[in-house]
PDB file of C-alpha atoms in Angstrom:
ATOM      1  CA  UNK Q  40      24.863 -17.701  -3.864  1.00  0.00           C
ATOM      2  CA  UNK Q  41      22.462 -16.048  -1.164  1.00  0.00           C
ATOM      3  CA  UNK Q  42      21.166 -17.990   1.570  1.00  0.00           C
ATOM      4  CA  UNK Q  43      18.002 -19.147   1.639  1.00  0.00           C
ATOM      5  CA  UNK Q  44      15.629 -16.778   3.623  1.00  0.00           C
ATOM      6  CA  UNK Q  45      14.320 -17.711   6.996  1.00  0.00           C
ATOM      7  CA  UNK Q  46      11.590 -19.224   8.307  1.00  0.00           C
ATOM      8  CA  UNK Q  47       9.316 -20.608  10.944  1.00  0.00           C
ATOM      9  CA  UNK Q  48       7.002 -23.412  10.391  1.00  0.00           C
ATOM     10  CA  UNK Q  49       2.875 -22.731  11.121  1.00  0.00           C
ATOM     11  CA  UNK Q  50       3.569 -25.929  13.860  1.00  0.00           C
ATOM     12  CA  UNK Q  51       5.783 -23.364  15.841  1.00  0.00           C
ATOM     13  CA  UNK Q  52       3.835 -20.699  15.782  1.00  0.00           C
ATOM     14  CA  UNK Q  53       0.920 -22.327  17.447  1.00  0.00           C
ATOM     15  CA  UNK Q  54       3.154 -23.424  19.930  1.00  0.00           C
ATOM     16  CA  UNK Q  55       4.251 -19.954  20.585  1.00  0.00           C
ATOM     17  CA  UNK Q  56       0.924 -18.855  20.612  1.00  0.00           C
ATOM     18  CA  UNK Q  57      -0.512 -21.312  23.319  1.00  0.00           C
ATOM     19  CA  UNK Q  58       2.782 -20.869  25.255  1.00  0.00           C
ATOM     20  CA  UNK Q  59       2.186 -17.788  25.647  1.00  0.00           C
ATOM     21  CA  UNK Q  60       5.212 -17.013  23.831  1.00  0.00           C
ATOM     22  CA  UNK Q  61       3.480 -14.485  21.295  1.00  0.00           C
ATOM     23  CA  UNK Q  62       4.116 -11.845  24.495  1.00  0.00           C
ATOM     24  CA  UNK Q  63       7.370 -11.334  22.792  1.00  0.00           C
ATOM     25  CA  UNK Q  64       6.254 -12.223  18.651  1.00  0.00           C
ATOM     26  CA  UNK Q  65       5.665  -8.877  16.237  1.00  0.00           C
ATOM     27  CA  UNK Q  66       3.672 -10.629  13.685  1.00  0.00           C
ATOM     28  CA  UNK Q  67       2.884  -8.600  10.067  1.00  0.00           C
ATOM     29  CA  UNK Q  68       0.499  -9.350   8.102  1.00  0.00           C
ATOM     30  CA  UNK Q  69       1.551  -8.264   4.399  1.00  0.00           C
ATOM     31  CA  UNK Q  70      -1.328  -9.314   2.652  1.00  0.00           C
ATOM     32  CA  UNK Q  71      -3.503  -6.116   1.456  1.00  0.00           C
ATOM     33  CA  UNK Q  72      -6.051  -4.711   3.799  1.00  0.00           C
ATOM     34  CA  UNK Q  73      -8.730  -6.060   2.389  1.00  0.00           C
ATOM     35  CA  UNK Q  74      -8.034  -9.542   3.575  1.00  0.00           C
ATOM     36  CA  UNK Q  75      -6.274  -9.023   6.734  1.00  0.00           C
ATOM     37  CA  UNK Q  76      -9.932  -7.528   7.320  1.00  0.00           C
ATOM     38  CA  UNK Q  77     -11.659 -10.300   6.560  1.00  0.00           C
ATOM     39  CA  UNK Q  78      -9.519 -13.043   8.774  1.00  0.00           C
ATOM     40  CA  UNK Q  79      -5.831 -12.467  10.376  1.00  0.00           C
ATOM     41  CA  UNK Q  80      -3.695 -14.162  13.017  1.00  0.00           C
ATOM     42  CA  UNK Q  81      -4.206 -12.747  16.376  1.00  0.00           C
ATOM     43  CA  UNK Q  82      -2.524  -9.811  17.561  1.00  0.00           C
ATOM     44  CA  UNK Q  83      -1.346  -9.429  14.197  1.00  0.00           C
ATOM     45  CA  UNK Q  84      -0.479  -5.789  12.679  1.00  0.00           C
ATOM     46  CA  UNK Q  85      -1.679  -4.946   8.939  1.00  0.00           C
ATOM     47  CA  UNK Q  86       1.798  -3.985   6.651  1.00  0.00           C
ATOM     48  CA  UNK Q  87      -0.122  -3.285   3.265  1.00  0.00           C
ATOM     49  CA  UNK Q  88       1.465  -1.176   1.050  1.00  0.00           C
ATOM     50  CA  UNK Q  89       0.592   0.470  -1.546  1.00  0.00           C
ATOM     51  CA  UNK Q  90       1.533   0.059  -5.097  1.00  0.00           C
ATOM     52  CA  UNK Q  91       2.951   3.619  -5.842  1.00  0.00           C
ATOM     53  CA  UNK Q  92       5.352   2.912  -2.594  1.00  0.00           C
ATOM     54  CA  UNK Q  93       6.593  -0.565  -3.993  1.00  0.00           C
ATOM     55  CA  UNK Q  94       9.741   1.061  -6.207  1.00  0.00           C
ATOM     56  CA  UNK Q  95      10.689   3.030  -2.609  1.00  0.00           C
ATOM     57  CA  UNK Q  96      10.204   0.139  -0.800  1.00  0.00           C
ATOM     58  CA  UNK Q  97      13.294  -1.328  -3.091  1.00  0.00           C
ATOM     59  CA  UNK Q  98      15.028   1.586  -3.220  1.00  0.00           C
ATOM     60  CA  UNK Q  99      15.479   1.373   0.381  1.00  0.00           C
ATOM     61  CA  UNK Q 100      14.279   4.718   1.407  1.00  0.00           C
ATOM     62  CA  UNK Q 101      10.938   4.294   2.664  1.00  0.00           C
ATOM     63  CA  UNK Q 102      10.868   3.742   7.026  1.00  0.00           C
ATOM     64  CA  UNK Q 103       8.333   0.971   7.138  1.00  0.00           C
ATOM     65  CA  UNK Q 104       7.150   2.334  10.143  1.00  0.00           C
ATOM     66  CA  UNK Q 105       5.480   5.568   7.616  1.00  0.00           C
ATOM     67  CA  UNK Q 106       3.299   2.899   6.030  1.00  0.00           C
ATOM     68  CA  UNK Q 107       1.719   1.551   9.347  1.00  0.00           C
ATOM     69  CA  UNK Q 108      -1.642   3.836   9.279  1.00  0.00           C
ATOM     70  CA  UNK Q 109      -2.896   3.061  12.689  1.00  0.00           C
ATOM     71  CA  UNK Q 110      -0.630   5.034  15.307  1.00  0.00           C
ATOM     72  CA  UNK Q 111      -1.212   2.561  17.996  1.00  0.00           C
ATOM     73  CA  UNK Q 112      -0.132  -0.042  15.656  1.00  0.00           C
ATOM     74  CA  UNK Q 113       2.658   2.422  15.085  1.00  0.00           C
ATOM     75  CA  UNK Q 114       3.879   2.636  18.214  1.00  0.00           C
ATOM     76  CA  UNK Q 115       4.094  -0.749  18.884  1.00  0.00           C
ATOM     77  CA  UNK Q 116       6.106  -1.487  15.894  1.00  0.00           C
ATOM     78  CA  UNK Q 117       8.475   0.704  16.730  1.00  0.00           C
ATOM     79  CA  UNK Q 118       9.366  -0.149  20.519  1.00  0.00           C
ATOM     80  CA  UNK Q 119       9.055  -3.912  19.375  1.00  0.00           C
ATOM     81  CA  UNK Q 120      10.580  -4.674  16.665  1.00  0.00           C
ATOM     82  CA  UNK Q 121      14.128  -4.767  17.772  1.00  0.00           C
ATOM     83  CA  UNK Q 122      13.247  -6.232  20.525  1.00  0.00           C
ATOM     84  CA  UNK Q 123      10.698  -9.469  19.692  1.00  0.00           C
ATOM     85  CA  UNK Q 124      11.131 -12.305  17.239  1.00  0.00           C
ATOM     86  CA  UNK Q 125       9.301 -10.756  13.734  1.00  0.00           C
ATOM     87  CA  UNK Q 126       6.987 -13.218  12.029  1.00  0.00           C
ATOM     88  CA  UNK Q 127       5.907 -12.031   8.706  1.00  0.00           C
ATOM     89  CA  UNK Q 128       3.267 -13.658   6.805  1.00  0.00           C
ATOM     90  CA  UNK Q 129       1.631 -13.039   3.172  1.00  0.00           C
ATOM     91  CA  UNK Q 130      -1.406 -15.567   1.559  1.00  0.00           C
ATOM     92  CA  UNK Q 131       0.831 -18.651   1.242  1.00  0.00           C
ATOM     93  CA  UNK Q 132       4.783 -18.289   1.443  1.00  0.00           C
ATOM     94  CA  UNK Q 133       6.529 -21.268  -0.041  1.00  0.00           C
ATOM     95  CA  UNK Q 134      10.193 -22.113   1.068  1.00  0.00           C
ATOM     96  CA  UNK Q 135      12.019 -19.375  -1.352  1.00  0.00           C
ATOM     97  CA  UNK Q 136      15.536 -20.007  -2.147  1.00  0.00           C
ATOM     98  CA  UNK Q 137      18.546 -17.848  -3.199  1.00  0.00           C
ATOM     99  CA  UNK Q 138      16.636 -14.430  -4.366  1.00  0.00           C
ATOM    100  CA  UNK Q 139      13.596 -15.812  -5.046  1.00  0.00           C
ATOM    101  CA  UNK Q 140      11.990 -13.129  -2.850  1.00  0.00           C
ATOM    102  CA  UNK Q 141      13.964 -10.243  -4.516  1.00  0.00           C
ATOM    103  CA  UNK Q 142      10.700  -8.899  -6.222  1.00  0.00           C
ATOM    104  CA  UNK Q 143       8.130  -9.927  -3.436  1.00  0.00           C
ATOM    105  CA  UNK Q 144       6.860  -7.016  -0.891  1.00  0.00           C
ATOM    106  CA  UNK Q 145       7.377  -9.612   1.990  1.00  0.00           C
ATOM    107  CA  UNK Q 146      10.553 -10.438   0.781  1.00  0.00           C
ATOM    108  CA  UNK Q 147      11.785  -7.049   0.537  1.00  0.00           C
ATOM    109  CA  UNK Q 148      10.459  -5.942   3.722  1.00  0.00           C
ATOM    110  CA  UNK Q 149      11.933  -9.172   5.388  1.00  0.00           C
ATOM    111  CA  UNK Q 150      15.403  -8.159   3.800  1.00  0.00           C
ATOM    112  CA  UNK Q 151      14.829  -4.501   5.456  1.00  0.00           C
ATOM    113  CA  UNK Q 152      14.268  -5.641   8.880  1.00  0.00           C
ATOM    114  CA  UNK Q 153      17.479  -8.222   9.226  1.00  0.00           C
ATOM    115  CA  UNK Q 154      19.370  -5.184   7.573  1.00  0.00           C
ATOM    116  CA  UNK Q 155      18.236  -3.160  10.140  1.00  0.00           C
ATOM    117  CA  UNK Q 156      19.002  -5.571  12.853  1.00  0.00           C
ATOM    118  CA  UNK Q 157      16.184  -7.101  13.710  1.00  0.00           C
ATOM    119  CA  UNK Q 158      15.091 -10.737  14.054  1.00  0.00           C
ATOM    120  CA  UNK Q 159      13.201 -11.653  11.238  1.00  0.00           C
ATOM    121  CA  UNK Q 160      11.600 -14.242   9.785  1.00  0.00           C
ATOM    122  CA  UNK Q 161       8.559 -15.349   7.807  1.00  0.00           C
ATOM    123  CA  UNK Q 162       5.883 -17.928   7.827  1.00  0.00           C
ATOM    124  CA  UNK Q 163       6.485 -20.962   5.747  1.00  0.00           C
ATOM    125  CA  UNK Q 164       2.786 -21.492   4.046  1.00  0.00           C
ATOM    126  CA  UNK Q 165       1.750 -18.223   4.678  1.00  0.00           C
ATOM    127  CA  UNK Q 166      -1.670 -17.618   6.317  1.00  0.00           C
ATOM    128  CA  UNK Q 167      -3.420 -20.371   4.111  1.00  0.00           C
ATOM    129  CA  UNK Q 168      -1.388 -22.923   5.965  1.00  0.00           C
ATOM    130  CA  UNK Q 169      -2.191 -21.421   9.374  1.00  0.00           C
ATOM    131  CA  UNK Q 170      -5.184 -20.493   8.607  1.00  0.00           C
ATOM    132  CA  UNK Q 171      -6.429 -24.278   7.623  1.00  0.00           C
ATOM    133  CA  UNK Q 172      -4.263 -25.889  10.829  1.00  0.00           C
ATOM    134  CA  UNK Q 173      -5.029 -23.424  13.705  1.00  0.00           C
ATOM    135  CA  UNK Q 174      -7.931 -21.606  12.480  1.00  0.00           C
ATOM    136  CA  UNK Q 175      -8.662 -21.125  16.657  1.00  0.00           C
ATOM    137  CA  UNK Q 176      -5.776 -18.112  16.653  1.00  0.00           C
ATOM    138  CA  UNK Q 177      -7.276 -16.460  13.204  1.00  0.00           C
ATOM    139  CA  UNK Q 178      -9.309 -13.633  14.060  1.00  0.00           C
ATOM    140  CA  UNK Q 179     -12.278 -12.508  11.909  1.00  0.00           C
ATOM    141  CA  UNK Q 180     -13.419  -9.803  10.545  1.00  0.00           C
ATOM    142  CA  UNK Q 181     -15.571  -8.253  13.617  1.00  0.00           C
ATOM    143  CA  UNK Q 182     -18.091  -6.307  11.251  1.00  0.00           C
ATOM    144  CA  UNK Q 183     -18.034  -7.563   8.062  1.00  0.00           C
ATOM    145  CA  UNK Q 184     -20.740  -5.781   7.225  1.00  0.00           C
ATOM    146  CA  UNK Q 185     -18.872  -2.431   7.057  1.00  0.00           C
ATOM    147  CA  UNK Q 186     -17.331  -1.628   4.158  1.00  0.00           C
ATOM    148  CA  UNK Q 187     -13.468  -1.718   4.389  1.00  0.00           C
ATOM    149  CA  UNK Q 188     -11.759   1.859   4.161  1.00  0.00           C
ATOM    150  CA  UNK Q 189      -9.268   0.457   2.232  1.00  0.00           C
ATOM    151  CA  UNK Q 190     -10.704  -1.035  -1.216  1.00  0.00           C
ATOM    152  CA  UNK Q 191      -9.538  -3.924  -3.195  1.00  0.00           C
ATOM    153  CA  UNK Q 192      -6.833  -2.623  -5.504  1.00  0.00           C
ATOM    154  CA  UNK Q 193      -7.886  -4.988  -8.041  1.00  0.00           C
ATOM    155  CA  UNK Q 194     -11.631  -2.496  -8.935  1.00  0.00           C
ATOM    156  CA  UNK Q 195      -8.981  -0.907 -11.245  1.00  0.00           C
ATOM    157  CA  UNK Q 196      -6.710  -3.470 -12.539  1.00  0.00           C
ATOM    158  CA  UNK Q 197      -3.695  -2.839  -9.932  1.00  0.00           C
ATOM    159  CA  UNK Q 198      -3.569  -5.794  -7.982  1.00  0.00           C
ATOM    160  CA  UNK Q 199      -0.893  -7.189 -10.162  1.00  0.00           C
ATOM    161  CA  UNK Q 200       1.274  -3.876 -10.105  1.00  0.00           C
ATOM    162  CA  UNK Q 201       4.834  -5.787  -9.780  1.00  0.00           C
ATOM    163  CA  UNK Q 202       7.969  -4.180  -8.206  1.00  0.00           C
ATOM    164  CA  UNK Q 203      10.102  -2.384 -11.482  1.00  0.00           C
ATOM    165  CA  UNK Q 204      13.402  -1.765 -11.121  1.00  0.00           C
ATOM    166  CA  UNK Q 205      13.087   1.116 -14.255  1.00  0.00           C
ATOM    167  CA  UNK Q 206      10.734   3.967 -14.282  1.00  0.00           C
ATOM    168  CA  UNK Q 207       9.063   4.818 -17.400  1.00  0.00           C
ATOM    169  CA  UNK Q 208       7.554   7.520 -16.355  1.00  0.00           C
ATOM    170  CA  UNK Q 209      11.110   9.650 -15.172  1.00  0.00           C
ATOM    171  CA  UNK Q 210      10.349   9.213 -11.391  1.00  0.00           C
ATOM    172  CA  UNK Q 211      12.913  10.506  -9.310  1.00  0.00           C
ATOM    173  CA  UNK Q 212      12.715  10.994  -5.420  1.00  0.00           C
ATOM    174  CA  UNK Q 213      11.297  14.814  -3.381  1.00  0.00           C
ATOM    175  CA  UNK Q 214      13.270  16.061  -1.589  1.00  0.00           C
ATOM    176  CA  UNK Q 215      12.432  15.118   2.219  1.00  0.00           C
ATOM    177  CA  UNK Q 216       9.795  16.990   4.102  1.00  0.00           C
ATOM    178  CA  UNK Q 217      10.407  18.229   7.825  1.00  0.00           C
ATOM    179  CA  UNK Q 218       7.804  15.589   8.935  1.00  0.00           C
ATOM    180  CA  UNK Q 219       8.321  13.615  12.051  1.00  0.00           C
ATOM    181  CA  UNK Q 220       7.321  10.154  13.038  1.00  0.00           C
ATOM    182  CA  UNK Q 221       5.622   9.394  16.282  1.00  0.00           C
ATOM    183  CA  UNK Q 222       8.901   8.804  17.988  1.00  0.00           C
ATOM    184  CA  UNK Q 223       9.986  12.186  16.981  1.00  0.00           C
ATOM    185  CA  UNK Q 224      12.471  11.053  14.474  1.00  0.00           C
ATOM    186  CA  UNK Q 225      12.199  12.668  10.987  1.00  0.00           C
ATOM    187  CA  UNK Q 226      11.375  11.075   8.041  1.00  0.00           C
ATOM    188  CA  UNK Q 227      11.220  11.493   4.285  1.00  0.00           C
ATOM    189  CA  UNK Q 228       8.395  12.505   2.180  1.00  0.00           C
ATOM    190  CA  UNK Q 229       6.957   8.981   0.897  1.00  0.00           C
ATOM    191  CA  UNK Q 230       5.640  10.308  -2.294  1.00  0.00           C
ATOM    192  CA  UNK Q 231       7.172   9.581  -5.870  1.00  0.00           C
ATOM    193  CA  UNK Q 232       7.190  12.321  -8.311  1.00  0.00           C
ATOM    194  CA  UNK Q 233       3.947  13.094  -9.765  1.00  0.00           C
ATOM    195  CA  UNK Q 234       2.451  11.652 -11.986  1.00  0.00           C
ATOM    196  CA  UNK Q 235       2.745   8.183 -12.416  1.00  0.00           C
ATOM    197  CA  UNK Q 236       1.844   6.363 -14.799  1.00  0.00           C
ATOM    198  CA  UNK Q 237      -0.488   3.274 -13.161  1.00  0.00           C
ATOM    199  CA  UNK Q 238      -2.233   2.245 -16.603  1.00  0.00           C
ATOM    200  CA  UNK Q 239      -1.632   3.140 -20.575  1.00  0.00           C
ATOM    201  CA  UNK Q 240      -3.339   6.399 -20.543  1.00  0.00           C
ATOM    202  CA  UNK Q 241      -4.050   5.881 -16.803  1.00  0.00           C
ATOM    203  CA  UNK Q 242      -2.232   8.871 -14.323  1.00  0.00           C
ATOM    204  CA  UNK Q 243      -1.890   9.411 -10.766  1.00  0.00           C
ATOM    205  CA  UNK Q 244      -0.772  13.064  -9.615  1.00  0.00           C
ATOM    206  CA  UNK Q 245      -1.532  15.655  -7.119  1.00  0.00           C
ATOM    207  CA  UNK Q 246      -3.323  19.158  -7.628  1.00  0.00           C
ATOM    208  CA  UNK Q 247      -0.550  20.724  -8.692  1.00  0.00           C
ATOM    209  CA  UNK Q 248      -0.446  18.431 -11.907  1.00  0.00           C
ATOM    210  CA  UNK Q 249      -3.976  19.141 -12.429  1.00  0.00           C
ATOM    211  CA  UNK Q 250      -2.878  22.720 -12.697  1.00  0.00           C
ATOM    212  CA  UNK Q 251       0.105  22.341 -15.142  1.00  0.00           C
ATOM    213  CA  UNK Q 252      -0.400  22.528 -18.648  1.00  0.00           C
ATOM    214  CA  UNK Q 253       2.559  21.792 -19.457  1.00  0.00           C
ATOM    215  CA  UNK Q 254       2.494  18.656 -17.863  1.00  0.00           C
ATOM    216  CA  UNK Q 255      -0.640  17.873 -18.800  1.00  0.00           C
ATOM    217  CA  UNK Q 256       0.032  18.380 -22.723  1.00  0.00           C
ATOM    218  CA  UNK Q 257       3.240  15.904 -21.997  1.00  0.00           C
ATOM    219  CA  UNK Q 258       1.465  13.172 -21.094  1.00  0.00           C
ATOM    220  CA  UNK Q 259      -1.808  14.000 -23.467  1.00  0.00           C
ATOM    221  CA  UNK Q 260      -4.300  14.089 -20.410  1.00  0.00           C
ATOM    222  CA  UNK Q 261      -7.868  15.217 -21.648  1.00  0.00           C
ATOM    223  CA  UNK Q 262     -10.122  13.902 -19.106  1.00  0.00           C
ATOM    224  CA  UNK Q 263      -9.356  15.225 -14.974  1.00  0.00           C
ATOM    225  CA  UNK Q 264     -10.806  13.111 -12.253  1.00  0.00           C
ATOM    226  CA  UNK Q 265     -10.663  15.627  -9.047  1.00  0.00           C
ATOM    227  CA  UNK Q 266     -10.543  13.251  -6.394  1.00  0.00           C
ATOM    228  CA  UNK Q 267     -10.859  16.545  -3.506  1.00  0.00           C
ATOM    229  CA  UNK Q 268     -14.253  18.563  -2.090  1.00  0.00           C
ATOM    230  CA  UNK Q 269     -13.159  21.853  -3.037  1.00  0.00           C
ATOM    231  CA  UNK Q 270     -10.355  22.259  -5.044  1.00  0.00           C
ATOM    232  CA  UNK Q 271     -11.827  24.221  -8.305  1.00  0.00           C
ATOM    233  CA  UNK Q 272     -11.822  22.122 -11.897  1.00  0.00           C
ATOM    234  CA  UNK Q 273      -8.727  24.815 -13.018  1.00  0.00           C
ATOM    235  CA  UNK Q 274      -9.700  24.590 -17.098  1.00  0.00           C
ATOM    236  CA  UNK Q 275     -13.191  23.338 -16.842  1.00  0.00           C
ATOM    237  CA  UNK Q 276     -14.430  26.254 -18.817  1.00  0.00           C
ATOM    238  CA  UNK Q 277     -11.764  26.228 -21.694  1.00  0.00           C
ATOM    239  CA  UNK Q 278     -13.704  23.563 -23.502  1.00  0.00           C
ATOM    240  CA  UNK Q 279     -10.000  21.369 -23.652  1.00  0.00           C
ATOM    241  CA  UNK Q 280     -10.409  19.129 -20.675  1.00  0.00           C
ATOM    242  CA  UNK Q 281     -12.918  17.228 -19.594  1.00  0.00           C
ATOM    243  CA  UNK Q 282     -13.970  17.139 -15.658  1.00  0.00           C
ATOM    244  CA  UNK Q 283     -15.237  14.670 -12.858  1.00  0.00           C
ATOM    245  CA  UNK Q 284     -15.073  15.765  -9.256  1.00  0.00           C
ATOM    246  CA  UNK Q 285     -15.491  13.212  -6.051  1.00  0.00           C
ATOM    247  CA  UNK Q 286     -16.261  15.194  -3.430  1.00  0.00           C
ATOM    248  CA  UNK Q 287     -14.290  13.356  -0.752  1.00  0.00           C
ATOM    249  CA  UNK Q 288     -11.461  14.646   1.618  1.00  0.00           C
ATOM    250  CA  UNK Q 289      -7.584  13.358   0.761  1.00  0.00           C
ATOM    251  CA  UNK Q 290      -6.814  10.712   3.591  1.00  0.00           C
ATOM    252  CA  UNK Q 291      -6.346   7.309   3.859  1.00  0.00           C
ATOM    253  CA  UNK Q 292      -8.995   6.382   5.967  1.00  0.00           C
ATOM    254  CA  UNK Q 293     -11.952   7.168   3.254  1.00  0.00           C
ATOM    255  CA  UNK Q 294     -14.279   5.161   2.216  1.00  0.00           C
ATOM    256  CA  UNK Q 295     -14.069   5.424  -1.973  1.00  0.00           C
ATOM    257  CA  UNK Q 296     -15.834   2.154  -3.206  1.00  0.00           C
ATOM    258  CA  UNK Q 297     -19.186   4.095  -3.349  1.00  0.00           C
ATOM    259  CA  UNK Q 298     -17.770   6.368  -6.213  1.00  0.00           C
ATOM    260  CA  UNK Q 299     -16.121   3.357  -8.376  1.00  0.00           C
ATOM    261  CA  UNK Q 300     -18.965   2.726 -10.828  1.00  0.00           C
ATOM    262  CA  UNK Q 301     -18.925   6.465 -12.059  1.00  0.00           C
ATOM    263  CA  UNK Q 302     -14.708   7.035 -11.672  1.00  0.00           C
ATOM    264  CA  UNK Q 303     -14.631   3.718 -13.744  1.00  0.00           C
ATOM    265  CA  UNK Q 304     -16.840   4.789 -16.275  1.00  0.00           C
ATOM    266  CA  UNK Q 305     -15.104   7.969 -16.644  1.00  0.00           C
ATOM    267  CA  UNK Q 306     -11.659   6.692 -16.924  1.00  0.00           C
ATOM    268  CA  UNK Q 307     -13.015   3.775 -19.187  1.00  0.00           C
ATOM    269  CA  UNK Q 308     -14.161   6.305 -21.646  1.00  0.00           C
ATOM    270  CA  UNK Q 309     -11.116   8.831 -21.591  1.00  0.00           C
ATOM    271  CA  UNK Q 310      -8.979   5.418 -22.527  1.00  0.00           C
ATOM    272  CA  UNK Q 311     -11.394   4.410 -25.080  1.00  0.00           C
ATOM    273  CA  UNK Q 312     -10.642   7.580 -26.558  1.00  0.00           C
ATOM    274  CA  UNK Q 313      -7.007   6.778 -26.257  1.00  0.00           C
ATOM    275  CA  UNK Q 314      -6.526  10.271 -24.237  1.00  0.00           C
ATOM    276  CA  UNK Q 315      -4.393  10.600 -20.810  1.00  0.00           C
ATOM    277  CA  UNK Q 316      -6.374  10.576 -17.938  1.00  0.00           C
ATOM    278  CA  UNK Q 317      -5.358  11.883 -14.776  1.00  0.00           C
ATOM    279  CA  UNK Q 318      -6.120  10.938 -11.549  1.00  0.00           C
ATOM    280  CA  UNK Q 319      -5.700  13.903  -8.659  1.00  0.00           C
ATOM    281  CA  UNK Q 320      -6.346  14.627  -5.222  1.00  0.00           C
ATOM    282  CA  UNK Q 321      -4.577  17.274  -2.962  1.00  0.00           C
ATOM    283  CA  UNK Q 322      -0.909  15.338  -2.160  1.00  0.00           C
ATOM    284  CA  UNK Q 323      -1.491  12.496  -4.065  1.00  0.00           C
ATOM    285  CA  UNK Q 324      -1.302  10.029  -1.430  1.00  0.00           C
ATOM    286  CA  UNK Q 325      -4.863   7.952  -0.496  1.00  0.00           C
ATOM    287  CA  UNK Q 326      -5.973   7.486  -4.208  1.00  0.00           C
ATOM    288  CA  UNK Q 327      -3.970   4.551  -5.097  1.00  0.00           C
ATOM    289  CA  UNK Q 328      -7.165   2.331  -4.382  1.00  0.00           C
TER     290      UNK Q 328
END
């Protein structure tokens, strides 16, 4: 039977806090960006990740340092973890016993870090329970009247995307790039194989999908939402596809909620129609809102 995973109560975290103590505490916030946005524990770092990376997260072969978007954030991550006490924290951990966490994004990330050595631990009651005892340490959002870069995933129905331990949809691993962390190190390519299935009839690939008609007759995909500003609609004028295009550029730190009443729309009618839709931008990478 496994051990019960470990913890540290909200009551010693304050005390770390006001001790001064937090000099030498990595907190990570593993709630999605949206609400570590709107209120977070001081000094804490933002660990969303998104729900394409969840089966790589459990395969074991994404660096959780590749899904920390802010490089300063980065950096201190990486000279700190192995070093500091880790605290990590979703909306309101419970005490989880044997492999209760086996499916959660905490817990898997909380198993990564003790594998790789590090001193890890999470917060029993999560951020509610913090939140609601010490709200003094809980930072708010600064500007809440900007919009987040980093939209609710539930606009589409994703928020509940669960951790799977089969792929339906064939993926396999690519073959790691020669891309290099900001420590120099190398690191694999983080995408899955394109595309993935995310809804029935709903598709998430990368231009080169958009360009494969062999891929798209597998998976019946009649309707094309071009998530890119100039990549061309490849069989717009063939009268077989149907086109969108969202003229924004492919990286994480764009602002898409602007364009979800038309992409909804569009998607909502390809699936009324019961035909594939896919959804495409240049790597595939920052459109799994």
């Amino acid at each position: 039977m496994a051990a019960a995973m470990p913890c540290k109560s909200a009551e010693w975290l304050q005390e770390e806090l006001e001790s001064g103590g937090g000099s030498s505490l990595l907190l990570l916030d593993c709630r999605p960006h949206e609400l570590f946005e709107s209120s977070h524990i001081e000094t804490a770092i933002n660990l969303a990740i998104p729900g394409l990376m969840l089966r790589r997260l459990k395969k074991g072969n994404l660096p959780i340092r590749s899904i920390i978007p802010n490089n300063e954030d980065k950096e201190r991550f990486i000279k700190r973890c192995k070093a500091d006490t880790v605290l990590l924290y979703d909306e309101a951990t419970a005490d989880w016993q044997d492999n209760g966490a086996a499916t959660s994004v905490l817990g898997l990330l909380l198993q990564k870090l003790r594998d790789d050595g590090c001193k890890a631990y999470y917060l029993k009651g999560g951020f509610n329970k913090f939140h609601t005892d010490y709200s003094e340490h809980c930072e708010p959002n600064i500007d809440s009247s900007s919009p987040s870069n980093s939209p609710p995933a539930s606009v589409l129905g994703l928020g509940g995307l669960r951790i799977s331990s089969d792929c339906s949809d064939g993926e396999s691993d690519r073959e790691p790039s020669s891309a290099t962390e900001s420590d120099g190190s190398p690191v694999p390519n983080n995408q899955p194989t394109f595309p993935v299935q995310i809804l029935p009839y709903l598709y998430l690939g990368c231009a080169k999908d958009s360009a494969n008609l062999d891929v798209l007759g597998k998976y019946g995909i009649k309707y094309i939402l071009n998530v890119t500003p100039n990549l061309p609609n490849m069989f717009e004028h063939d009268g077989e596809f149907k086109y969108k295009q969202i003229p924004i550029s492919d990286h994480w730190s764009q602002n898409l909620s602007q364009f979800f009443p038309e992409a909804i729309a569009f998607i909502d009618e390809a699936r009324s129609k019961k035909c594939g839709i896919l959804v495409h931008c240049l790597a595939g990478i920052s459109r799994d809102f």
